[in-house]
Amino acid sequence: MRKEVAPPGPAPANTVGKIFLCFEIKPVLAALLAITLIMAIWNLQPYYENLLSTTCRCSFTTTTTTTAITATSTTTASSTNVLNKTTFPSATASKNYSLPAAAAVKRAVAAATSTTATTITTTTPPTRNAEPNKRQFSAYGNAAALFVQMGAYRGGPATFAVIGLASKPIHVYGRPWYKCEWVSFNGTSTKAKAYKMLPDWGYGRVYTVVVVNCTFPAGNPNSDNSGGKLLLYAYYGLSPRKYEKFTALEEAPGSYNDSRYRPPYPYDYLYCGSSLYGNLSAARFREWMAYHAWFFGPRSHFVFHDAGGVSPEVRAALEPWVAAGRATVQDIRAQEEFDGYYYNQFLVVNDCLHRYRFAANWTFFFDVDEYIYLPDGRSLEAVLNELSEYTQFTIEQYAMSSMLCLNDSTHDYSRYFHNLFFF
């Protein structure tokens, strides 16, 4: 028999309600679960370092490593974060390294939300000594340079001079030494042992003046005039293993001229001045320059060294002499970075001596508050002819009278006129 089937009609109301209720609850539960997970991870973030330190017992190393970690995802947004902090070594640096679950979840979430490039700079403390009574000494920085070069010059066909400063304690308590090498542009080289001179009489402070002489026994190392470089080896002590090497001087091909080191020289007299500093009087400087330009004559030249004392007014007083080729002003203000005696005046005058060694027949060294005077009408040429057998002489020094140039005893001009030199 065929059963009677009820005609089709609308479904009962309670069945439709159950279906819609089922579809509404599932997304809500999923969203709540996701929010709960994210909040849990977020709350664990401040304790991440503590969790990591308790789960990983790695030994520190004495090296500094840099680890780059890149996580990618399918999202379109990307960002770059740079972290500079002290962390543990990377996982590749230690086989016993393990990350806690929170760190793994954190990285997974970061990978699912954005593209991040993270640079972690790792700095680890030094390893502790196995022996508790064995002490370590860690050095940081340098108190003074091994050598500070000011200039290097030829002293003739086979000899050179390198002038500079060096750490005074090293030369007082140590045994530093020097070696020279000429590297020719034709591919050959020759070496020579150098000797040093300390010409500041022990007045140096942090730095002392050093003049290094390089003499090549075989003669001129640039005899073919192919050019080359003078290299200086500066050793810290007796050991030949620890040294600094640098180029002290370079000669271009064809630049060597043997006639420069033989008379006649460009000038009869050359003045090498000490470091100029302080508040110099432009009027007195103009007077000093005019007098000594007359005293030494037209075949003379003056070299001044500005250590901060050449003000715009003093510069204006010297400018006509510089323009006429009678004077040179060298800026040495950078010397203040190196603590030497009296604005490094021993360094300055030794550099001037070797720089202009073959520029004049006689070189004079005195200050701008001192005057040279020849009594009884004698000429400078006549006096120097009597001293032609000597390579060096000193000048007798007297204090000048404050009434020598102005008959007014109510004023004291002694601060302007320091010394009067007599031949």
XYZ file of C-alpha atoms in Angstrom:
423
model
C 0.000 0.000 0.000
C 1.166 3.479 -0.681
C 1.431 5.742 2.265
C -0.052 9.133 2.033
C 2.620 11.854 1.969
C 1.791 15.242 3.257
C 1.962 17.951 0.664
C 5.054 20.143 0.695
C 4.827 23.321 2.753
C 6.869 25.711 4.831
C 9.248 24.230 7.428
C 8.401 24.584 11.062
C 9.578 27.781 12.666
C 11.637 26.079 15.409
C 13.820 24.184 12.869
C 14.730 27.335 10.948
C 15.676 29.117 14.187
C 18.033 26.339 15.183
C 19.836 26.488 11.832
C 20.399 30.285 12.048
C 21.486 30.035 15.695
C 24.127 27.462 14.751
C 25.589 29.732 12.062
C 25.790 32.770 14.418
C 27.476 31.103 17.405
C 30.502 29.593 15.569
C 32.035 32.893 14.321
C 31.557 34.465 17.718
C 33.307 31.607 19.472
C 36.159 31.701 16.929
C 36.618 35.432 17.366
C 36.585 35.150 21.173
C 39.167 32.371 21.021
C 41.447 34.403 18.749
C 41.161 37.478 20.965
C 41.900 35.434 24.065
C 45.020 33.935 22.433
C 46.295 37.329 21.325
C 45.731 38.865 24.763
C 47.544 35.971 26.420
C 50.560 36.420 24.141
C 50.512 40.173 24.676
C 50.455 39.787 28.470
C 53.377 37.366 28.324
C 55.567 39.827 26.383
C 57.029 41.684 29.422
C 58.110 38.346 30.892
C 59.710 37.108 27.687
C 63.287 37.901 28.689
C 62.781 36.283 32.121
C 61.280 33.155 30.596
C 64.111 32.991 28.113
C 66.763 33.385 30.802
C 65.199 30.578 32.899
C 64.798 28.115 30.071
C 68.236 28.692 28.458
C 71.431 28.143 30.450
C 73.984 29.084 27.812
C 77.592 30.031 28.520
C 78.683 33.505 27.537
C 81.312 34.035 24.882
C 83.806 36.884 24.545
C 82.889 37.710 20.980
C 80.279 40.061 19.614
C 77.966 38.555 17.000
C 75.321 40.083 14.775
C 72.316 37.963 13.783
C 69.798 38.933 11.110
C 66.309 37.343 11.394
C 63.769 37.830 8.616
C 60.156 36.635 8.780
C 57.840 36.872 5.777
C 54.082 36.533 5.293
C 51.372 36.936 2.688
C 50.180 40.344 3.815
C 50.904 43.440 1.776
C 52.127 45.633 4.625
C 55.813 45.441 5.668
C 58.013 47.134 8.259
C 61.689 47.231 9.272
C 62.814 47.248 12.910
C 66.408 47.682 14.103
C 67.133 46.514 17.648
C 70.395 47.511 19.370
C 70.446 45.786 22.705
C 72.382 43.243 24.702
C 70.958 39.754 24.088
C 72.043 36.162 24.218
C 73.951 34.625 21.309
C 71.878 33.405 18.369
C 70.665 29.849 18.040
C 73.389 29.061 15.539
C 76.077 30.133 17.973
C 75.281 27.434 20.566
C 74.014 23.911 20.092
C 72.364 23.879 23.536
C 70.216 26.906 22.819
C 66.411 26.431 23.121
C 63.592 28.952 22.783
C 60.569 28.894 25.103
C 57.085 28.293 23.730
C 56.100 31.928 24.218
C 58.978 33.071 21.995
C 57.983 30.582 19.291
C 54.350 31.734 19.389
C 55.439 35.355 19.300
C 57.536 34.801 16.199
C 54.730 32.837 14.524
C 52.258 35.648 15.103
C 54.775 38.211 13.792
C 55.292 36.110 10.665
C 51.517 35.878 10.095
C 50.863 39.618 10.360
C 53.704 41.462 8.639
C 57.061 41.244 6.930
C 59.744 42.178 9.455
C 63.525 42.516 9.090
C 65.209 42.565 12.510
C 68.928 43.162 13.177
C 70.089 42.096 16.637
C 73.498 43.246 17.855
C 74.787 40.877 20.510
C 77.384 42.038 23.010
C 78.465 39.535 25.623
C 80.590 40.159 28.716
C 84.089 38.691 28.940
C 84.595 35.155 30.152
C 85.408 34.864 33.826
C 88.747 33.450 34.826
C 88.908 29.862 35.901
C 91.389 30.947 38.584
C 89.752 33.474 40.942
C 93.084 35.060 41.941
C 94.302 35.645 38.394
C 93.566 39.246 37.432
C 92.938 40.624 33.968
C 93.915 44.032 32.563
C 91.742 45.454 29.802
C 93.048 48.432 27.820
C 90.741 50.937 26.119
C 91.889 53.741 23.805
C 95.290 55.420 23.478
C 96.683 58.113 25.757
C 99.275 59.387 23.263
C 100.263 58.605 19.690
C 103.401 56.659 18.889
C 104.438 59.304 16.365
C 102.870 62.557 15.132
C 104.577 63.767 11.972
C 104.878 67.457 11.184
C 107.272 67.285 8.247
C 109.900 65.278 6.373
C 112.684 66.800 4.286
C 115.827 65.903 2.427
C 119.028 66.798 4.181
C 121.127 66.103 1.090
C 121.481 63.432 -1.578
C 121.558 60.475 0.847
C 119.986 61.751 4.069
C 116.470 62.627 5.228
C 114.943 64.117 8.386
C 111.482 63.305 9.753
C 110.262 65.762 12.391
C 107.405 65.060 14.767
C 106.132 64.358 18.254
C 106.028 61.115 20.187
C 104.734 59.885 23.519
C 107.217 61.135 26.089
C 106.873 58.205 28.558
C 107.714 55.739 25.782
C 110.996 57.540 25.063
C 111.839 58.194 28.707
C 111.095 54.703 30.043
C 111.028 52.569 26.901
C 113.333 51.721 24.021
C 111.558 52.752 20.810
C 113.555 52.806 17.600
C 113.112 53.566 13.913
C 113.968 52.164 10.527
C 113.741 53.737 7.077
C 112.996 52.259 3.677
C 113.090 53.882 0.259
C 110.667 52.296 -2.192
C 111.465 53.441 -5.702
C 108.856 53.748 -8.411
C 111.085 51.550 -10.582
C 110.306 48.570 -8.337
C 113.455 48.486 -6.178
C 113.815 49.265 -2.484
C 116.562 49.797 0.061
C 116.536 50.027 3.861
C 118.595 51.910 6.411
C 118.575 52.044 10.179
C 117.677 55.474 11.537
C 118.746 57.284 14.662
C 116.639 59.667 16.708
C 117.262 62.977 18.453
C 115.188 64.486 21.272
C 115.938 68.229 20.997
C 113.593 69.635 23.657
C 116.009 69.110 26.585
C 113.435 67.156 28.557
C 110.878 69.983 28.545
C 108.265 67.864 26.794
C 104.964 67.128 28.495
C 102.666 64.388 27.207
C 104.608 64.612 23.938
C 108.281 65.108 23.282
C 109.948 66.296 20.059
C 111.627 63.629 17.944
C 113.847 64.197 14.912
C 114.507 60.967 13.023
C 117.512 60.927 10.701
C 117.578 58.453 7.812
C 120.926 58.120 6.049
C 121.394 55.533 3.301
C 124.989 54.242 3.222
C 124.846 53.402 -0.485
C 124.137 57.009 -1.440
C 121.146 58.680 -3.005
C 118.312 56.118 -3.134
C 116.719 58.130 -5.952
C 119.864 58.388 -8.051
C 118.025 57.530 -11.278
C 115.424 60.227 -10.495
C 112.591 57.760 -11.034
C 110.873 58.979 -7.851
C 109.774 57.017 -4.828
C 108.567 57.030 -1.246
C 110.362 57.223 2.088
C 108.724 54.806 4.529
C 109.318 55.123 8.262
C 108.992 52.157 10.628
C 108.267 53.297 14.188
C 108.713 50.526 16.782
C 107.025 50.525 20.173
C 109.957 48.855 21.908
C 112.867 46.520 21.381
C 110.683 43.854 19.813
C 110.696 44.074 15.993
C 107.204 42.573 15.821
C 105.186 45.583 16.956
C 105.545 48.705 14.847
C 103.747 51.284 12.723
C 104.698 51.929 9.102
C 103.752 55.061 7.170
C 104.869 57.151 4.206
C 106.904 60.097 5.473
C 107.907 61.646 2.142
C 107.282 61.164 -1.563
C 109.270 62.424 -4.554
C 107.701 62.604 -7.987
C 109.673 61.256 -10.961
C 112.165 63.830 -12.207
C 111.735 66.127 -9.190
C 115.133 65.537 -7.557
C 117.563 68.396 -8.216
C 121.030 68.050 -6.733
C 121.781 71.769 -7.134
C 119.249 72.633 -4.400
C 121.632 71.289 -1.774
C 124.636 73.378 -2.816
C 125.243 77.148 -2.738
C 124.338 79.678 -3.903
C 121.128 79.605 -1.877
C 118.029 81.743 -2.510
C 118.593 84.009 0.530
C 121.456 85.334 2.583
C 119.489 85.288 5.849
C 116.354 83.496 6.962
C 114.370 84.071 10.139
C 112.581 81.100 11.808
C 110.105 82.338 14.381
C 108.709 80.452 17.348
C 105.007 79.793 17.901
C 103.013 83.029 17.967
C 100.304 83.017 20.615
C 98.456 85.339 22.971
C 97.445 88.960 22.449
C 100.086 90.390 20.126
C 100.226 94.107 19.439
C 99.793 94.782 15.736
C 101.574 98.154 16.050
C 104.609 96.619 17.764
C 104.655 93.751 15.297
C 104.662 96.196 12.379
C 107.572 98.044 13.978
C 109.512 94.833 14.625
C 109.032 93.620 11.065
C 110.078 96.901 9.491
C 113.219 97.121 11.610
C 114.465 93.570 10.932
C 113.577 93.679 7.252
C 115.933 96.667 7.099
C 118.499 94.996 9.366
C 118.794 91.763 7.332
C 118.477 93.448 3.962
C 116.542 92.630 0.774
C 117.973 89.084 0.439
C 116.256 87.848 3.571
C 113.032 85.999 4.354
C 110.880 85.638 7.500
C 108.877 82.546 8.489
C 106.217 82.973 11.183
C 104.148 80.238 12.839
C 100.622 81.138 13.903
C 99.594 79.201 17.031
C 96.636 81.487 17.687
C 98.387 84.832 18.095
C 98.019 86.180 14.559
C 94.845 88.227 14.927
C 93.235 89.988 11.937
C 95.107 93.155 12.956
C 98.468 91.368 13.073
C 97.660 89.646 9.778
C 96.960 93.043 8.204
C 100.336 94.310 9.461
C 102.118 91.333 7.879
C 100.147 91.184 4.645
C 102.308 93.708 2.691
C 105.427 91.715 3.515
C 103.741 88.448 2.537
C 102.569 89.966 -0.763
C 106.107 91.206 -1.455
C 107.552 87.718 -0.903
C 109.484 88.757 2.183
C 107.465 86.744 4.737
C 105.562 83.460 5.102
C 102.902 82.779 7.740
C 102.192 79.125 8.497
C 99.054 78.066 10.358
C 100.026 75.618 13.123
C 96.946 75.960 15.327
C 96.300 72.222 15.065
C 99.333 71.654 17.322
C 97.176 72.448 20.370
C 95.753 68.911 20.190
C 99.175 67.566 21.223
C 100.320 68.649 24.645
C 103.934 69.744 24.240
C 106.151 72.408 25.756
C 105.166 76.057 25.181
C 102.928 75.644 22.142
C 105.360 73.023 20.806
C 107.991 75.646 20.049
C 110.817 73.064 19.953
C 108.878 71.150 17.319
C 108.237 74.308 15.312
C 111.808 75.601 15.219
C 113.242 72.160 14.385
C 110.769 71.768 11.556
C 111.680 75.221 10.274
C 115.390 74.422 10.500
C 115.116 71.313 8.338
C 112.475 72.702 6.000
C 114.609 75.747 5.113
C 118.000 74.193 5.696
C 119.173 74.940 2.162
C 117.269 78.197 1.705
C 119.832 80.634 3.135
C 123.448 81.021 4.225
C 122.440 81.775 7.831
C 119.275 81.000 9.784
C 118.312 83.046 12.848
C 116.106 81.985 15.769
C 114.737 84.586 18.177
C 111.346 85.915 19.284
C 109.271 88.870 18.098
C 109.795 90.692 21.416
C 113.571 90.676 20.835
C 115.684 92.967 18.668
C 119.132 92.449 17.170
C 121.524 95.373 17.441
C 125.116 95.824 16.215
C 127.061 98.428 18.240
C 129.772 100.729 16.892
C 128.242 100.768 13.421
C 129.356 97.269 12.481
C 127.648 95.510 9.577
C 126.008 92.110 9.801
C 128.015 90.806 6.856
C 131.327 91.761 8.506
C 130.393 90.053 11.779
C 129.305 86.849 10.062
C 132.455 86.725 7.980
C 134.402 86.514 11.228
C 132.216 83.542 12.226
C 132.361 81.743 8.875
C 134.363 78.854 10.357
C 131.494 78.014 12.717
C 128.197 76.355 11.917
C 126.396 77.737 14.995
C 126.794 80.578 17.461
C 124.771 82.222 20.224
C 124.075 85.896 20.751
C 124.613 87.795 23.982
C 121.346 88.981 25.459
C 120.533 92.125 27.443
C 117.313 93.556 28.777
C 116.262 96.691 26.927
C 115.629 99.983 28.732
C 112.073 101.245 28.763
C 113.486 104.742 28.062
C 115.566 103.742 25.046
C 113.073 104.923 22.443
C 110.883 107.310 24.452
C 112.116 109.734 27.130
C 109.082 109.464 29.374
C 109.710 107.871 32.760
C 106.035 108.045 33.712
C 105.219 105.078 31.444
C 106.546 101.544 31.563
C 107.237 100.154 28.103
C 109.196 97.121 29.232
C 106.406 94.755 28.210
C 106.900 95.837 24.599
C 110.698 95.575 24.479
C 111.949 92.366 25.983
C 115.569 91.740 24.996
C 118.234 93.437 22.939
C 120.739 91.195 21.182
C 124.334 92.338 20.782
C 126.899 90.863 18.442
